[in-house]
Amino acid sequence: MSDSYRRETPALVLRLGFQLLVIIGAGAETPHFHATMTVLVPHLSYTCPAGANVTMQCVVVGTPMHAKDKVQLGWLFTPHQNQRCHEPIHPRMAANHSHPQGVHYNTTKDAFLVTLLNVSHSDQGRYCCLAREIHMEKHHLNVVQNPHGYVLLTVTPRQNGSLKCTAIDHKPPEGTVAAGLAIAGCIMGILSLPLILLLVYKQRQTAQSNRRAHELVRMDSEPHGHENPVFLGGSPQNKTRTVSQIMTRQSSETGRHLLSEPSTPLSPPAHGDVFFPSQEPIPESPDFMQV
């Protein structure tokens, strides 16, 4: 793998990750830009015994997109808890808009409620709360946005004469932006994981190839008797010196020629023949001092 490839691969990974983050961020921010209202449900589910009274509520958060628009609040019902409220059926009321019995609607500053009196098994199902923003444009009514939520009602047989309903609290979602960023980061990490693994694999392959090359060089240099192939010279040979060369050795650490001082033991005489023949080469070894 070349050096240019190793330099370009991390940059390519970063560019792809940044582009993916921009695309995901743009897609996540688009609904928040257009939707200015949302409907939250404080209690997701109610469980009531037969004959009890129950009040379900939804909370509207936000403001209309246009200041002069009207917001219509309403409730729809379906007996199937796992289905949406497709048909325009209101609680305890058929599609012919007959007046319902035992149903009361109420609206506060931020919430709208529906109360059912003396519930029975026929009241069990899903209750959908809607908030429609109606915009008047050229004498035509247009629904700008239609946020909604739902509440589940389960009716059980009465036991021990108790008429108390049990509500399951459902906190409204908080930190939507942080959750969106976390989801985007997870998606980006999952999508970029193959590229990161490929980069790591290529780097490990290069390291193994270099290690294998060093092993081959070391194995090739071992039969020649050297560890480093740079030192390819033969084994050193003992050099011989003549007596005159030995007598004219370099100075010691004190700066004096040890064998040239008159008072030094085994010093040659100042005049005359030397102790050993001058032409006979002898090897320099420790045995020289014992002759």
Coordinates of C-alpha atoms in Angstrom, one line a residue:
M1 CA 0.0 0.0 0.0
S2 CA 1.5 3.3 -1.1
D3 CA 2.0 6.3 1.2
S4 CA -0.4 8.5 -0.9
Y5 CA -3.1 5.9 -0.4
R6 CA -2.5 5.8 3.4
R7 CA -2.7 9.6 3.5
E8 CA -5.9 9.9 1.4
T9 CA -7.9 7.1 3.1
P10 CA -8.4 8.9 6.5
A11 CA -9.3 12.1 4.7
L12 CA -11.9 10.2 2.5
V13 CA -13.4 8.7 5.7
L14 CA -13.8 12.1 7.3
R15 CA -15.3 13.6 4.2
L16 CA -17.9 10.8 3.8
G17 CA -18.8 11.1 7.5
F18 CA -19.2 14.9 7.3
Q19 CA -21.4 14.6 4.3
L20 CA -23.5 11.9 5.9
L21 CA -23.9 14.0 9.0
V22 CA -25.1 17.0 6.9
I23 CA -27.6 14.9 5.0
I24 CA -29.0 13.3 8.2
G25 CA -29.1 16.7 10.0
A26 CA -30.9 18.3 7.1
G27 CA -33.5 15.4 7.1
A28 CA -34.0 15.6 10.8
E29 CA -34.4 19.4 11.0
T30 CA -37.0 19.6 8.1
P31 CA -40.0 18.5 10.2
H32 CA -39.1 20.7 13.1
F33 CA -38.9 23.7 10.7
H34 CA -42.4 23.2 9.3
A35 CA -44.2 21.9 12.4
T36 CA -44.8 24.6 15.0
M37 CA -47.3 22.7 17.2
T38 CA -47.3 19.2 18.7
V39 CA -49.7 17.2 20.9
L40 CA -48.4 15.5 24.0
V41 CA -50.1 12.9 26.2
P42 CA -49.4 13.0 29.9
H43 CA -51.0 9.6 30.5
L44 CA -50.6 7.1 27.7
S45 CA -53.0 4.4 29.1
Y46 CA -55.9 4.2 31.5
T47 CA -57.3 1.0 33.1
C48 CA -60.7 1.4 34.7
P49 CA -63.3 -1.0 36.1
A50 CA -66.7 -1.1 34.6
G51 CA -68.9 1.7 35.9
A52 CA -66.1 4.1 36.7
N53 CA -65.6 7.6 35.3
V54 CA -62.5 8.5 33.5
T55 CA -61.0 11.8 32.2
M56 CA -58.4 11.7 29.4
Q57 CA -56.4 14.7 28.3
C58 CA -54.0 15.9 25.7
V59 CA -51.7 18.9 25.8
V60 CA -51.0 21.3 22.9
V61 CA -47.4 22.6 22.8
G62 CA -46.4 25.4 20.4
T63 CA -48.2 28.2 18.5
P64 CA -49.9 28.3 15.1
M65 CA -47.8 29.0 12.1
H66 CA -49.9 32.1 11.3
A67 CA -51.2 34.4 13.9
K68 CA -54.7 34.6 12.4
D69 CA -55.1 30.9 12.0
K70 CA -57.7 29.0 14.0
V71 CA -56.9 25.7 15.9
Q72 CA -59.7 23.1 16.1
L73 CA -59.4 20.5 18.9
G74 CA -61.3 17.2 18.7
W75 CA -61.4 13.5 19.8
L76 CA -61.8 10.4 17.6
F77 CA -62.4 6.8 18.7
T78 CA -61.6 3.3 17.4
P79 CA -62.3 0.1 19.3
H80 CA -58.9 -1.3 18.1
Q81 CA -56.1 -0.3 20.3
N82 CA -53.4 -1.2 17.7
Q83 CA -54.9 0.9 14.9
R84 CA -55.1 4.5 14.1
C85 CA -58.3 6.6 14.1
H86 CA -59.1 6.5 10.4
E87 CA -62.8 6.9 10.4
P88 CA -64.4 10.1 11.8
I89 CA -66.0 8.4 14.8
H90 CA -66.2 10.4 18.0
P91 CA -66.4 8.8 21.5
R92 CA -69.7 7.1 22.1
M93 CA -71.1 8.5 18.8
A94 CA -71.7 6.8 15.5
A95 CA -70.9 8.3 12.1
N96 CA -74.4 9.8 11.9
H97 CA -73.4 12.4 14.5
S98 CA -76.1 11.4 17.0
H99 CA -75.8 13.1 20.4
P100 CA -73.6 11.0 22.7
Q101 CA -74.6 10.1 26.2
G102 CA -72.2 10.4 29.2
V103 CA -69.4 12.3 27.2
H104 CA -68.2 15.7 28.3
Y105 CA -65.5 17.8 26.6
N106 CA -63.5 20.5 28.3
T107 CA -60.7 22.8 27.2
T108 CA -58.1 24.6 29.4
K109 CA -55.3 27.0 28.5
D110 CA -53.0 24.3 27.2
A111 CA -55.0 21.0 27.3
F112 CA -58.3 19.6 26.0
L113 CA -60.0 16.8 27.8
V114 CA -62.8 14.2 27.4
T115 CA -64.7 12.6 30.2
L116 CA -66.5 9.4 30.0
L117 CA -69.1 8.5 32.6
N118 CA -70.0 4.9 33.6
V119 CA -67.6 3.2 31.3
S120 CA -68.3 -0.2 29.8
H121 CA -66.5 -2.7 27.7
S122 CA -67.8 -1.0 24.6
D123 CA -65.7 2.1 25.5
Q124 CA -62.5 0.2 25.4
G125 CA -60.2 1.2 22.6
R126 CA -58.0 4.0 21.3
Y127 CA -58.9 7.7 21.7
C128 CA -57.1 10.1 19.3
C129 CA -56.7 13.7 20.2
L130 CA -56.3 16.1 17.2
A131 CA -55.3 19.8 16.9
R132 CA -55.9 21.1 13.4
E133 CA -54.6 24.5 12.3
I134 CA -57.0 26.0 9.7
H135 CA -55.6 28.8 7.4
M136 CA -57.9 31.0 5.4
E137 CA -56.4 31.8 2.0
K138 CA -58.5 33.3 -0.8
H139 CA -61.7 32.3 0.8
H140 CA -60.5 28.7 1.0
L141 CA -59.8 26.8 4.2
N142 CA -56.6 24.8 4.3
V143 CA -55.3 22.5 7.0
V144 CA -51.7 23.8 7.6
Q145 CA -50.7 21.2 10.2
N146 CA -52.5 18.4 12.0
P147 CA -50.6 17.2 15.1
H148 CA -52.2 14.4 17.1
G149 CA -51.7 12.0 20.0
Y150 CA -53.6 9.0 21.4
V151 CA -54.7 7.5 24.7
L152 CA -55.6 3.8 25.3
L153 CA -58.5 2.8 27.6
T154 CA -58.9 -0.7 29.0
V155 CA -62.0 -1.6 30.9
T156 CA -61.9 -4.5 33.3
P157 CA -64.6 -6.2 35.4
R158 CA -65.4 -4.5 38.7
Q159 CA -63.7 -6.1 41.7
N160 CA -64.3 -5.4 45.4
G161 CA -66.6 -2.5 44.4
S162 CA -63.7 -0.3 43.5
L163 CA -64.3 2.4 40.8
K164 CA -60.8 3.8 40.7
C165 CA -58.9 4.1 37.4
T166 CA -55.2 3.5 37.1
A167 CA -53.2 5.8 34.8
I168 CA -49.8 5.0 33.3
D169 CA -47.7 8.2 33.2
H170 CA -46.0 9.0 29.9
K171 CA -43.6 11.9 30.1
P172 CA -43.4 14.1 27.0
P173 CA -40.2 13.6 25.0
E174 CA -37.4 16.0 26.0
G175 CA -34.2 16.8 24.3
T176 CA -35.4 16.1 20.8
V177 CA -32.4 17.8 19.2
A178 CA -30.0 15.8 21.4
A179 CA -31.7 12.6 20.6
G180 CA -31.6 13.4 16.9
L181 CA -27.9 14.1 17.0
A182 CA -27.3 10.9 18.9
I183 CA -29.2 8.9 16.4
A184 CA -27.4 10.6 13.5
G185 CA -24.1 9.9 15.2
C186 CA -25.0 6.2 15.6
I187 CA -26.0 5.9 12.0
M188 CA -22.9 7.7 10.8
G189 CA -20.7 5.4 12.9
I190 CA -22.4 2.3 11.6
L191 CA -22.1 3.4 8.0
S192 CA -18.4 4.4 8.4
L193 CA -17.5 1.3 10.3
P194 CA -16.6 -0.8 7.2
L195 CA -14.3 2.0 6.0
I196 CA -12.5 2.2 9.3
L197 CA -12.2 -1.6 9.4
L198 CA -10.8 -1.6 5.9
L199 CA -8.2 1.0 6.8
V200 CA -7.1 -0.9 9.9
Y201 CA -6.9 -4.1 7.9
K202 CA -4.7 -2.4 5.2
Q203 CA -2.4 -1.0 7.9
R204 CA -2.0 -4.4 9.6
Q205 CA -1.3 -6.0 6.3
T206 CA 1.5 -3.5 5.6
A207 CA 3.0 -4.1 9.1
Q208 CA 2.9 -7.9 8.6
S209 CA 4.6 -7.5 5.2
N210 CA 7.4 -5.4 6.6
R211 CA 7.9 -7.8 9.5
R212 CA 8.1 -10.7 7.0
A213 CA 10.6 -8.8 4.9
H214 CA 12.8 -8.2 8.0
E215 CA 12.6 -11.9 8.9
L216 CA 13.7 -12.9 5.4
V217 CA 16.7 -10.5 5.6
R218 CA 17.7 -11.9 9.0
M219 CA 17.4 -15.5 8.0
D220 CA 19.5 -14.8 4.8
S221 CA 22.2 -13.1 6.9
E222 CA 22.6 -15.9 9.5
P223 CA 24.4 -18.5 7.3
H224 CA 27.2 -15.9 6.6
G225 CA 27.9 -15.6 10.3
H226 CA 26.8 -12.0 10.8
E227 CA 23.6 -10.5 12.1
N228 CA 23.8 -7.3 10.1
P229 CA 24.2 -7.8 6.3
V230 CA 26.2 -4.6 6.2
F231 CA 29.3 -6.2 7.7
L232 CA 30.1 -8.7 5.0
G233 CA 33.9 -8.7 5.5
G234 CA 35.9 -11.8 6.4
S235 CA 37.0 -12.8 9.9
P236 CA 39.9 -10.6 11.2
Q237 CA 43.5 -12.1 11.0
N238 CA 46.3 -11.7 13.5
K239 CA 48.8 -9.1 12.3
T240 CA 52.6 -9.7 13.1
R241 CA 55.0 -7.0 14.0
T242 CA 58.8 -6.8 14.1
V243 CA 60.8 -6.2 17.2
S244 CA 61.6 -2.7 16.1
Q245 CA 57.9 -1.9 15.6
I246 CA 57.2 -3.3 19.1
M247 CA 60.0 -1.2 20.6
T248 CA 58.6 1.9 19.0
R249 CA 55.1 1.5 20.4
Q250 CA 52.8 4.4 21.2
S251 CA 53.1 6.2 24.4
S252 CA 51.2 5.1 27.5
E253 CA 48.6 7.2 29.4
T254 CA 51.5 8.9 31.3
G255 CA 52.9 10.1 27.9
R256 CA 56.2 8.1 28.2
H257 CA 57.5 5.2 26.2
L258 CA 57.6 2.4 28.7
L259 CA 60.1 0.2 26.9
S260 CA 62.4 3.2 26.0
E261 CA 63.1 4.4 29.6
P262 CA 66.6 3.4 30.8
S263 CA 65.3 2.3 34.2
T264 CA 62.5 0.3 32.9
P265 CA 62.9 -3.5 33.4
L266 CA 63.6 -5.4 30.2
S267 CA 64.6 -2.2 28.4
P268 CA 67.0 -2.7 25.6
P269 CA 70.6 -1.3 26.1
A270 CA 71.2 2.2 24.8
H271 CA 73.9 1.0 22.4
G272 CA 74.7 -2.3 20.8
D273 CA 72.7 -5.2 19.7
V274 CA 69.1 -5.6 20.8
F275 CA 67.9 -8.6 22.8
F276 CA 66.0 -10.1 19.9
P277 CA 66.9 -10.2 16.2
S278 CA 65.6 -7.2 14.5
Q279 CA 64.4 -9.0 11.3
E280 CA 62.5 -11.9 12.9
P281 CA 58.7 -11.2 12.9
I282 CA 57.0 -12.4 16.0
P283 CA 53.3 -12.2 16.9
E284 CA 52.2 -9.8 19.5
S285 CA 50.9 -11.9 22.3
P286 CA 51.1 -12.0 26.2
D287 CA 53.8 -14.8 25.9
F288 CA 56.3 -12.1 24.8
M289 CA 56.8 -11.0 28.4
Q290 CA 57.5 -14.5 29.6
V291 CA 60.5 -15.3 27.3

